[in-house]
Tab-separated table of C-alpha atoms in Angstrom:
chain	number	residue	atom	x	y	z
M	23	MET	CA	5.679	-15.096	-4.802
M	24	ILE	CA	5.076	-18.838	-4.888
M	25	VAL	CA	3.120	-20.088	-7.863
M	26	VAL	CA	-0.168	-21.303	-6.524
M	27	ALA	CA	-1.824	-23.047	-9.442
M	28	ASP	CA	-5.066	-24.757	-8.409
M	29	ASN	CA	-4.710	-23.306	-4.943
M	30	GLU	CA	-8.119	-21.941	-4.056
M	31	THR	CA	-7.124	-19.876	-1.027
M	32	GLY	CA	-4.025	-18.405	-2.668
M	33	GLY	CA	-6.125	-17.241	-5.583
M	34	LEU	CA	-8.769	-15.813	-3.302
M	35	VAL	CA	-6.145	-13.871	-1.356
M	36	THR	CA	-4.758	-12.375	-4.582
M	37	ILE	CA	-8.241	-11.412	-5.742
M	38	TRP	CA	-9.001	-9.663	-2.465
M	39	ILE	CA	-5.626	-7.921	-2.455
M	40	THR	CA	-6.436	-6.374	-5.841
M	41	ILE	CA	-9.914	-5.385	-4.616
M	42	ILE	CA	-8.384	-3.763	-1.524
M	43	ALA	CA	-5.852	-1.978	-3.751
M	44	GLY	CA	-8.851	-0.624	-5.644
M	45	MET	CA	-10.322	0.605	-2.344
M	46	VAL	CA	-7.057	2.377	-1.479
M	47	LEU	CA	-7.143	4.107	-4.864
M	48	ALA	CA	-10.771	5.013	-4.203
M	49	VAL	CA	-9.964	6.935	-1.022
M	50	VAL	CA	-6.429	8.235	-1.689
M	51	PRO	CA	-6.483	12.016	-1.166
M	52	MET	CA	-5.490	14.262	-4.060
M	53	PRO	CA	-2.466	16.500	-3.502
M	54	GLN	CA	-3.336	20.109	-2.771
M	55	PHE	CA	-2.216	21.565	-6.097
M	56	VAL	CA	-4.768	19.465	-7.986
M	57	PRO	CA	-8.008	21.405	-8.555
M	58	VAL	CA	-10.970	19.963	-6.672
M	59	GLU	CA	-13.035	19.512	-9.828
M	60	LEU	CA	-10.623	16.828	-11.062
M	61	GLY	CA	-12.089	14.629	-8.342
M	62	PHE	CA	-15.061	14.083	-10.632
M	63	LEU	CA	-12.751	12.145	-12.943
M	64	ARG	CA	-11.813	9.571	-10.317
M	65	PRO	CA	-13.032	6.238	-11.720
M	66	ASP	CA	-14.665	3.580	-9.588
M	67	TRP	CA	-11.579	1.382	-9.254
M	68	VAL	CA	-13.281	-1.295	-7.172
M	69	ALA	CA	-16.014	-1.750	-9.773
M	70	MET	CA	-13.404	-2.109	-12.524
M	71	VAL	CA	-11.400	-4.705	-10.593
M	72	LEU	CA	-14.598	-6.625	-9.829
M	73	VAL	CA	-15.645	-6.622	-13.487
M	74	TYR	CA	-12.222	-7.910	-14.511
M	75	TRP	CA	-12.314	-10.836	-12.109
M	76	ILE	CA	-15.895	-11.683	-13.021
M	77	ILE	CA	-14.959	-11.849	-16.698
M	78	ALA	CA	-11.758	-13.791	-16.037
M	79	LEU	CA	-12.833	-16.156	-13.242
M	80	PRO	CA	-16.638	-16.201	-13.111
M	81	HIS	CA	-16.644	-19.392	-11.012
M	82	ARG	CA	-14.643	-17.686	-8.246
M	83	VAL	CA	-15.773	-14.088	-8.205
M	84	GLY	CA	-19.432	-13.325	-8.426
M	85	ILE	CA	-22.273	-11.374	-6.978
M	86	LEU	CA	-21.440	-12.218	-3.363
M	87	THR	CA	-17.873	-10.873	-3.676
M	88	ALA	CA	-19.281	-7.742	-5.299
M	89	TRP	CA	-21.773	-7.298	-2.472
M	90	LEU	CA	-19.114	-7.690	0.252
M	91	ALA	CA	-16.799	-5.239	-1.523
M	92	GLY	CA	-19.725	-2.839	-1.885
M	93	ILE	CA	-20.456	-2.888	1.849
M	94	ALA	CA	-16.779	-2.170	2.562
M	95	VAL	CA	-16.763	0.751	0.113
M	96	ASP	CA	-19.948	2.118	1.700
M	97	VAL	CA	-18.246	2.173	5.082
M	98	LEU	CA	-15.059	3.692	3.647
M	99	LEU	CA	-16.850	6.509	1.828
M	100	GLY	CA	-19.462	7.107	4.502
M	101	SER	CA	-22.326	6.595	2.060
M	102	LEU	CA	-25.540	4.822	2.992
M	103	ILE	CA	-24.826	1.180	3.782
M	104	GLY	CA	-26.099	-0.744	0.773
M	105	GLN	CA	-25.611	1.985	-1.826
M	106	HIS	CA	-22.416	0.703	-3.427
M	107	ALA	CA	-23.403	-2.845	-2.484
M	108	LEU	CA	-26.500	-2.552	-4.655
M	109	SER	CA	-24.756	-0.952	-7.621
M	110	TYR	CA	-21.896	-3.488	-7.522
M	111	VAL	CA	-24.375	-6.361	-7.350
M	112	LEU	CA	-26.126	-4.922	-10.411
M	113	ILE	CA	-22.992	-4.611	-12.537
M	114	ALA	CA	-21.680	-7.962	-11.280
M	115	TYR	CA	-24.909	-9.585	-12.422
M	116	VAL	CA	-24.680	-7.986	-15.879
M	117	ALA	CA	-20.975	-8.811	-16.208
M	118	ALA	CA	-21.520	-12.398	-15.081
M	119	SER	CA	-24.236	-12.923	-17.660
M	120	LEU	CA	-22.134	-11.365	-20.442
M	121	TYR	CA	-18.700	-12.779	-19.596
M	122	GLN	CA	-18.488	-15.255	-22.505
M	123	ARG	CA	-19.204	-12.521	-25.012
M	124	LEU	CA	-16.928	-10.007	-23.263
M	125	ARG	CA	-13.969	-12.388	-23.444
M	126	MET	CA	-14.240	-12.410	-27.233
M	127	PHE	CA	-14.154	-8.614	-27.479
M	128	SER	CA	-11.040	-6.572	-28.167
M	129	VAL	CA	-9.902	-4.493	-25.238
M	130	TRP	CA	-11.368	-1.243	-26.617
M	131	GLN	CA	-14.704	-2.939	-27.316
M	132	GLN	CA	-14.616	-4.075	-23.717
M	133	ALA	CA	-13.936	-0.478	-22.724
M	134	ALA	CA	-17.137	0.564	-24.470
M	135	VAL	CA	-19.104	-2.066	-22.545
M	136	LEU	CA	-17.324	-0.906	-19.405
M	137	PHE	CA	-18.596	2.610	-20.033
M	138	ALA	CA	-22.152	1.260	-20.036
M	139	LEU	CA	-21.512	-0.858	-16.930
M	140	LEU	CA	-19.861	1.938	-14.960
M	141	GLY	CA	-22.603	4.305	-16.095
M	142	LEU	CA	-25.153	1.853	-14.694
M	143	ASN	CA	-23.080	1.743	-11.509
M	144	GLN	CA	-23.161	5.539	-11.175
M	145	LEU	CA	-26.856	5.632	-12.012
M	146	ALA	CA	-27.754	3.022	-9.392
M	147	GLY	CA	-25.737	4.924	-6.799
M	148	PHE	CA	-27.558	8.084	-7.786
M	149	TRP	CA	-30.955	6.367	-7.467
M	150	ILE	CA	-30.254	5.428	-3.881
M	151	GLU	CA	-28.938	8.891	-3.060
M	152	SER	CA	-31.961	10.571	-4.604
M	153	ILE	CA	-34.402	8.252	-2.829
M	154	ALA	CA	-32.672	9.295	0.386
M	155	GLY	CA	-32.966	12.907	-0.803
M	156	LEU	CA	-29.239	13.547	-0.877
M	157	ALA	CA	-28.474	14.538	-4.460
M	158	GLY	CA	-29.616	16.192	-7.658
M	159	TRP	CA	-28.735	14.800	-11.065
M	160	SER	CA	-25.998	16.307	-13.166
M	161	PHE	CA	-24.025	14.832	-16.027
M	162	TRP	CA	-20.911	15.142	-13.897
M	163	TYR	CA	-22.041	11.811	-12.481
M	164	LEU	CA	-21.099	10.086	-15.725
M	165	LEU	CA	-17.504	11.412	-15.801
M	166	PRO	CA	-16.145	8.566	-13.616
M	167	ALA	CA	-17.659	6.089	-16.089
M	168	LEU	CA	-15.895	7.858	-18.965
M	169	SER	CA	-12.511	7.974	-17.247
M	170	GLY	CA	-12.975	4.375	-16.111
M	171	ALA	CA	-13.618	3.249	-19.686
M	172	PHE	CA	-10.458	5.040	-20.862
M	173	LEU	CA	-8.384	3.421	-18.122
M	174	TRP	CA	-9.890	-0.025	-18.659
M	175	PRO	CA	-7.231	-1.310	-21.152
M	176	TRP	CA	-4.466	-0.677	-18.628
M	177	VAL	CA	-6.385	-2.173	-15.717
M	178	PHE	CA	-7.252	-5.158	-17.880
M	179	LEU	CA	-3.681	-5.777	-19.058
M	180	MET	CA	-2.228	-5.329	-15.580
M	181	LEU	CA	-4.660	-7.664	-13.885
M	182	ARG	CA	-4.338	-10.221	-16.688
M	183	SER	CA	-0.553	-10.310	-16.428
M	184	LEU	CA	-0.902	-10.616	-12.656
M	185	ARG	CA	-3.335	-13.510	-13.084
M	186	ARG	CA	-1.059	-15.272	-15.579
M	187	TRP	CA	2.007	-14.687	-13.430
M	188	ILE	CA	0.319	-16.308	-10.477
M	189	GLY	CA	-1.145	-18.987	-12.704
M	190	MET	CA	-4.721	-18.675	-11.616
M	191	THR	CA	-7.314	-20.339	-13.744
C	5	MET	CA	-28.762	-11.533	-7.221
C	6	LEU	CA	-32.290	-10.429	-6.396
C	7	GLY	CA	-31.817	-11.436	-2.765
C	8	LEU	CA	-28.600	-9.426	-2.313
C	9	GLY	CA	-30.086	-6.493	-4.196
C	10	VAL	CA	-33.138	-6.395	-1.962
C	11	LEU	CA	-30.932	-6.861	1.089
C	12	SER	CA	-28.839	-3.834	0.031
C	13	LEU	CA	-31.983	-1.752	-0.444
C	14	VAL	CA	-33.291	-2.784	2.967
C	15	LEU	CA	-29.925	-1.998	4.568
C	16	GLY	CA	-29.873	1.384	2.870
C	17	PHE	CA	-33.384	2.138	4.074
C	18	VAL	CA	-32.576	1.050	7.643
C	19	ASP	CA	-29.364	3.079	7.603
C	20	HIS	CA	-31.169	6.153	6.318
C	21	THR	CA	-34.089	6.071	8.736
C	22	THR	CA	-32.670	4.554	11.919
C	23	SER	CA	-29.360	4.402	13.763
C	24	TRP	CA	-29.382	0.609	14.197
C	25	LEU	CA	-26.480	0.099	11.801
C	26	ASP	CA	-24.185	2.677	13.439
C	27	GLY	CA	-22.541	0.055	15.653
C	28	SER	CA	-21.682	-2.279	12.785
C	29	ARG	CA	-20.563	0.702	10.709
C	30	SER	CA	-18.107	1.837	13.359
C	31	ALA	CA	-16.817	-1.739	13.828
C	32	LEU	CA	-16.268	-2.049	10.074
C	33	THR	CA	-14.611	1.376	10.026
C	34	VAL	CA	-12.056	0.126	12.539
C	35	ALA	CA	-11.465	-2.986	10.439
C	36	LEU	CA	-10.983	-0.865	7.313
C	37	THR	CA	-8.721	1.759	8.939
C	38	PRO	CA	-5.560	0.197	7.384
C	39	ILE	CA	-6.951	1.085	3.950
C	40	VAL	CA	-7.392	4.735	4.895
C	41	VAL	CA	-3.930	4.841	6.470
C	42	THR	CA	-2.378	3.243	3.371
C	43	ALA	CA	-4.142	5.771	1.160
C	44	ASP	CA	-2.646	8.605	3.203
C	45	LEU	CA	0.885	7.111	3.007
C	46	PRO	CA	2.071	9.082	-0.071
C	47	ASN	CA	1.119	12.367	1.602
C	48	ARG	CA	2.699	11.318	4.858
C	49	SER	CA	5.938	10.121	3.284
C	50	VAL	CA	6.309	13.303	1.215
C	51	ARG	CA	6.114	15.277	4.447
C	52	GLY	CA	8.548	12.862	6.121
C	53	ILE	CA	11.075	13.233	3.297
C	54	GLN	CA	10.720	17.014	3.428
C	55	GLY	CA	11.485	16.741	7.130
C	56	ILE	CA	14.616	14.678	6.507
C	57	PHE	CA	15.991	17.002	3.846
C	58	SER	CA	15.265	20.320	5.500
C	59	SER	CA	18.570	21.898	6.420
C	60	ARG	CA	19.787	22.925	9.854
C	61	GLU	CA	19.491	26.596	8.887
C	62	ASP	CA	15.873	26.157	7.822
C	63	LEU	CA	15.020	24.410	11.068
C	64	ARG	CA	16.788	27.047	13.149
C	65	ARG	CA	14.949	29.803	11.324
C	66	ARG	CA	11.646	28.003	11.858
C	67	VAL	CA	12.313	27.500	15.549
C	68	THR	CA	13.181	31.171	16.011
C	69	GLY	CA	10.064	32.158	14.133
C	70	LEU	CA	7.894	29.862	16.223
C	71	GLU	CA	9.487	31.074	19.455
C	72	SER	CA	8.774	34.714	18.679
C	73	GLU	CA	5.232	33.791	17.676
C	74	LEU	CA	4.841	31.920	20.959
C	75	ILE	CA	5.908	34.975	22.970
C	76	PHE	CA	3.543	37.156	20.957
C	77	LEU	CA	0.628	34.763	21.549
C	78	ARG	CA	1.483	34.463	25.250
C	79	VAL	CA	1.281	38.204	25.699
C	80	LYS	CA	-2.046	38.156	23.889
C	81	THR	CA	-3.324	35.314	26.110
C	82	GLU	CA	-2.367	37.217	29.243
C	83	LYS	CA	-4.339	40.191	27.993
C	84	MET	CA	-7.197	37.814	27.152
C	85	ALA	CA	-7.196	36.369	30.671
C	86	ALA	CA	-7.627	39.841	32.130
C	87	LEU	CA	-10.380	40.595	29.642
C	88	ILE	CA	-12.176	37.321	30.371
C	89	SER	CA	-12.196	37.912	34.106
C	90	GLU	CA	-13.426	41.456	33.547
C	91	ASN	CA	-16.076	40.186	31.165
C	92	ASN	CA	-17.251	37.580	33.661
C	93	ARG	CA	-17.404	40.226	36.411
C	94	LEU	CA	-19.543	42.439	34.199
C	95	ARG	CA	-21.741	39.484	33.247
C	96	GLY	CA	-22.089	38.769	36.940
C	97	LEU	CA	-23.276	42.330	37.468
C	98	LEU	CA	-25.800	41.838	34.671
C	99	GLY	CA	-26.948	38.600	36.245
C	100	SER	CA	-26.070	36.335	33.309
C	101	ALA	CA	-24.060	33.151	33.533
C	102	ALA	CA	-20.295	33.459	33.324
C	103	LYS	CA	-18.672	32.323	30.086
C	104	LEU	CA	-16.546	29.258	30.518
C	105	GLN	CA	-13.380	28.409	28.686
C	106	ASP	CA	-13.711	25.660	26.102
C	107	ASN	CA	-11.449	22.644	26.227
C	108	VAL	CA	-9.973	21.457	22.983
C	109	LEU	CA	-8.393	18.290	21.649
C	110	VAL	CA	-6.038	18.322	18.676
C	111	ALA	CA	-6.748	15.851	15.884
C	112	GLU	CA	-4.922	15.154	12.647
C	113	LEU	CA	-6.410	14.776	9.196
C	114	MET	CA	-6.504	11.149	8.040
C	115	GLY	CA	-8.465	11.235	4.830
C	116	VAL	CA	-10.688	13.287	2.590
C	117	ASN	CA	-13.937	12.141	1.023
C	118	PRO	CA	-12.967	11.545	-2.622
C	119	ASP	CA	-16.362	12.727	-3.878
C	120	PRO	CA	-15.927	16.468	-4.584
C	121	GLU	CA	-19.651	16.978	-4.000
C	122	GLU	CA	-19.299	15.866	-0.402
C	123	GLN	CA	-17.104	18.068	1.723
C	124	GLU	CA	-16.139	15.628	4.429
C	125	VAL	CA	-12.861	14.695	6.073
C	126	VAL	CA	-11.785	11.852	8.360
C	127	ILE	CA	-9.778	12.687	11.482
C	128	ASP	CA	-7.760	10.409	13.741
C	129	LYS	CA	-9.697	10.818	17.005
C	130	GLY	CA	-12.800	8.821	17.838
C	131	SER	CA	-15.064	7.700	20.627
C	132	GLU	CA	-12.009	6.407	22.545
C	133	ASP	CA	-11.051	10.085	22.949
C	134	SER	CA	-14.697	10.867	23.846
C	135	VAL	CA	-15.448	12.540	20.527
C	136	PHE	CA	-19.215	12.714	20.005
C	137	VAL	CA	-21.570	13.239	17.078
C	138	GLY	CA	-22.362	16.924	16.656
C	139	GLN	CA	-19.093	18.092	18.196
C	140	PRO	CA	-17.842	21.414	16.760
C	141	VAL	CA	-14.493	21.347	14.959
C	142	LEU	CA	-12.172	24.357	14.549
C	143	ASP	CA	-8.828	25.100	13.016
C	144	SER	CA	-6.494	27.907	14.091
C	145	ARG	CA	-8.479	30.497	12.114
C	146	GLY	CA	-12.112	29.583	12.469
C	147	LEU	CA	-14.949	27.100	12.409
C	148	VAL	CA	-14.341	24.006	10.275
C	149	GLY	CA	-17.447	21.897	10.741
C	150	GLN	CA	-18.987	19.271	12.968
C	151	VAL	CA	-18.540	15.576	13.657
C	152	VAL	CA	-21.188	13.476	11.923
C	153	GLU	CA	-19.960	9.919	12.450
C	154	VAL	CA	-17.839	8.422	15.215
C	155	SER	CA	-15.967	5.141	15.375
C	156	PRO	CA	-13.509	4.134	18.116
C	157	PHE	CA	-10.346	5.534	16.501
C	158	SER	CA	-11.536	7.915	13.811
C	159	SER	CA	-14.437	10.162	13.036
C	160	ARG	CA	-15.964	11.887	10.031
C	161	VAL	CA	-16.309	15.666	9.959
C	162	LEU	CA	-18.819	17.499	7.765
C	163	LEU	CA	-17.320	20.836	6.673
C	164	ILE	CA	-19.297	24.074	6.872
C	165	SER	CA	-18.888	24.488	3.102
C	166	ASP	CA	-20.907	21.321	2.368
C	167	GLU	CA	-24.293	21.909	0.771
C	168	ARG	CA	-25.980	19.906	3.520
C	169	HIS	CA	-24.514	22.062	6.289
C	170	SER	CA	-25.820	25.271	7.814
C	171	VAL	CA	-24.450	27.277	10.707
C	172	PRO	CA	-26.199	30.083	12.616
C	173	VAL	CA	-24.058	33.217	12.433
C	174	GLN	CA	-24.045	36.786	13.612
C	175	VAL	CA	-22.467	39.802	11.928
C	176	LEU	CA	-19.822	41.202	14.272
C	177	ARG	CA	-20.421	44.839	13.249
C	178	SER	CA	-24.212	45.026	13.297
C	179	ASN	CA	-25.198	41.966	15.372
C	180	LEU	CA	-27.604	40.816	12.667
C	181	ARG	CA	-28.317	37.089	12.819
C	182	PHE	CA	-28.367	34.840	9.744
C	183	ILE	CA	-28.017	31.244	8.673
C	184	ALA	CA	-24.901	30.480	6.625
C	185	GLN	CA	-25.330	27.519	4.326
C	186	GLY	CA	-22.509	25.787	2.465
C	187	THR	CA	-22.492	25.882	-1.328
C	188	GLY	CA	-20.552	22.703	-2.090
C	189	ILE	CA	-17.581	23.237	-4.368
C	190	GLY	CA	-15.790	26.548	-4.148
C	191	GLN	CA	-15.334	26.951	-0.402
C	192	GLN	CA	-18.081	29.491	0.039
C	193	LEU	CA	-20.977	30.088	2.358
C	194	GLU	CA	-24.264	31.651	1.374
C	195	LEU	CA	-26.297	33.695	3.842
C	196	GLN	CA	-29.954	32.703	3.715
C	197	HIS	CA	-32.864	35.150	3.654
C	198	VAL	CA	-30.940	38.409	3.834
C	199	HIS	CA	-33.415	41.274	3.485
C	200	SER	CA	-32.422	43.823	0.859
C	201	THR	CA	-32.303	46.560	3.492
C	202	ALA	CA	-30.135	44.542	5.878
C	203	ASP	CA	-27.035	46.280	7.207
C	204	ILE	CA	-24.366	44.042	5.729
C	205	LYS	CA	-21.424	44.829	3.483
C	206	VAL	CA	-18.325	43.284	2.015
C	207	GLY	CA	-15.659	42.661	4.632
C	208	ASP	CA	-18.036	42.037	7.527
C	209	GLN	CA	-16.844	39.342	9.919
C	210	LEU	CA	-19.335	36.569	10.711
C	211	LEU	CA	-19.169	34.840	14.097
C	212	SER	CA	-21.041	31.759	15.257
C	213	SER	CA	-24.087	33.002	17.137
C	214	GLY	CA	-24.541	29.976	19.381
C	215	LEU	CA	-28.194	29.639	18.437
C	216	GLY	CA	-29.178	26.053	17.817
C	217	ASN	CA	-26.965	24.903	20.700
C	218	ARG	CA	-24.579	23.136	18.357
C	219	PHE	CA	-21.673	25.556	17.969
C	220	PRO	CA	-20.262	27.655	20.804
C	221	VAL	CA	-20.709	31.440	20.622
C	222	GLY	CA	-18.171	33.760	19.075
C	223	TYR	CA	-15.932	31.638	16.865
C	224	PRO	CA	-15.076	33.221	13.502
C	225	VAL	CA	-16.974	31.582	10.638
C	226	GLY	CA	-16.316	33.684	7.552
C	227	VAL	CA	-15.878	37.077	5.941
C	228	VAL	CA	-18.514	38.509	3.606
C	229	ASP	CA	-17.017	38.861	0.144
C	230	LYS	CA	-20.023	39.540	-2.081
C	231	VAL	CA	-23.286	41.370	-1.511
C	232	ALA	CA	-25.660	41.652	-4.471
C	233	PHE	CA	-29.067	43.279	-4.221
C	234	LYS	CA	-31.137	42.203	-7.193
C	235	PRO	CA	-34.267	44.248	-7.861
C	236	GLY	CA	-37.285	41.950	-8.103
C	237	LYS	CA	-35.796	39.336	-5.796
C	238	PRO	CA	-37.081	39.261	-2.224
C	239	PHE	CA	-33.661	38.556	-0.718
C	240	ALA	CA	-30.125	39.728	-1.371
C	241	GLU	CA	-27.433	37.313	-2.459
C	242	VAL	CA	-24.668	37.359	0.126
C	243	LEU	CA	-21.613	35.117	-0.098
C	244	ALA	CA	-18.930	34.675	2.533
C	245	LYS	CA	-15.499	33.072	2.493
C	246	PRO	CA	-14.809	30.758	5.443
C	247	ASN	CA	-12.086	31.881	7.862
C	248	ALA	CA	-10.845	28.322	8.278
C	249	GLN	CA	-8.583	27.006	5.550
C	250	LEU	CA	-10.940	24.221	4.628
C	251	ASP	CA	-8.829	22.831	1.805
C	252	ARG	CA	-5.416	22.817	3.419
C	253	PHE	CA	-5.576	22.204	7.164
C	254	ARG	CA	-3.650	19.257	8.603
C	255	HIS	CA	-4.649	19.677	12.242
C	256	VAL	CA	-8.003	20.566	13.717
C	257	LEU	CA	-9.305	21.242	17.216
C	258	LEU	CA	-12.256	19.367	18.670
C	259	VAL	CA	-14.156	21.574	21.114
C	260	PHE	CA	-15.520	20.299	24.392
C	261	THR	CA	-17.819	22.956	25.822
C	262	GLU	CA	-18.294	23.031	29.571
C	263	SER	CA	-22.070	23.197	29.264
C	264	ARG	CA	-22.110	19.803	27.624
C	265	VAL	CA	-20.028	18.342	30.426
C	266	ALA	CA	-22.460	19.861	32.894
C	267	GLU	CA	-25.360	18.348	30.959
C	268	GLU	CA	-23.715	14.955	31.016
C	269	THR	CA	-23.134	15.044	34.759
C	270	ASN	CA	-26.747	16.123	35.205
C	271	THR	CA	-28.086	13.255	33.158
C	272	SER	CA	-25.784	10.723	34.761
C	273	SER	CA	-26.751	11.871	38.242
C	274	GLY	CA	-30.384	11.689	37.099
C	275	LYS	CA	-29.838	8.124	36.008
C	276	GLY	CA	-28.181	7.375	39.333
C	277	ASP	CA	-31.240	8.753	41.151
C	278	ASP	CA	-33.491	6.549	39.046
C	279	ARG	CA	-31.472	3.513	39.937
C	280	GLY	CA	-31.437	4.543	43.607
C	281	GLY	CA	-35.236	5.082	43.551
């Protein structure tokens, strides 16, 4: 790939490619031998990718990107339009206001913050579903936040090496 | 942030209460189809590789097996044809409408809803193939579910095992009518409001009863696999296992019932009359 330092569109394309990769991971079907219950462990990949880019490049990725990605995820998963959009906007807002502090954290400290953020994400999604009368609360809802927090170091390192390789600032 | 948040809430409310957003949803679904197809690629390529590496012997054996099955099914169909005509003659004698054959369209599985709480799948036929919302879906063994969302090239099917889904059923042996509701995880159906003296036992076959005008009459739905009468409870707990292999089908059949076609021609001719008048 050509190094596209200071190239706005090139950077934007890369960012959206990673977000779309997150969407693919969000809908990829599990093979049949995997028990169904493991599906509760599937982290919200799109939210994690969004949080990374907001911490790394807050001037490029913000609430609007999060909202657009949320609408796309709503269509992909067949949830109410606006459900993921709202929860992504919420966590994008929190991440954007904390990014300077988050950059100083070690990767596992970040993972702890991620657990709170992804928990908020799940909770906001649950609020919408319960207002629409679609769901009842169970602590299973927090499992994706837990698995997401555990996977955060790898997502973080991968996306950071990608960003450095492309030379985005 | 506040603006987008409120906008999302408004969109969610509009989507929940009205069908105004269905058009934009189906347009976006088409735009996002590459993502679903990409997500299904690993599955697809595993099957492709299996196809490449299956030996000549294996293929020959499979073809022979399929051929003998075909002959067997043909014989059965011939018998069925005779039975259907006899049935229609008898129904004619009774003065009730003749049963019509259902047309079907084969569709392939494209994706599965990743949320284990929601038993939904995406199939590769849409409004371009005149799939409609509420259309019954079968596999080779029994009822699978119904279409709940249609876009031009794909549609979303709610499975009968989903908690939000109920299907009116009839016990084949005793003709008792019940409502079978999905239970979510575990691929089971629960019969609602079964009286403790009801004539139902383990092994009973449940067929769709056709009440509710959503599913056609007489398709297998499930087999009763647990009946528990609890003293002190007004109703018995009856669980059934779906006939359809809800967790492993690759192909499904979309059913077009003749009555719906008749309805459509009626309404369209009605519209034509309006225009003429």
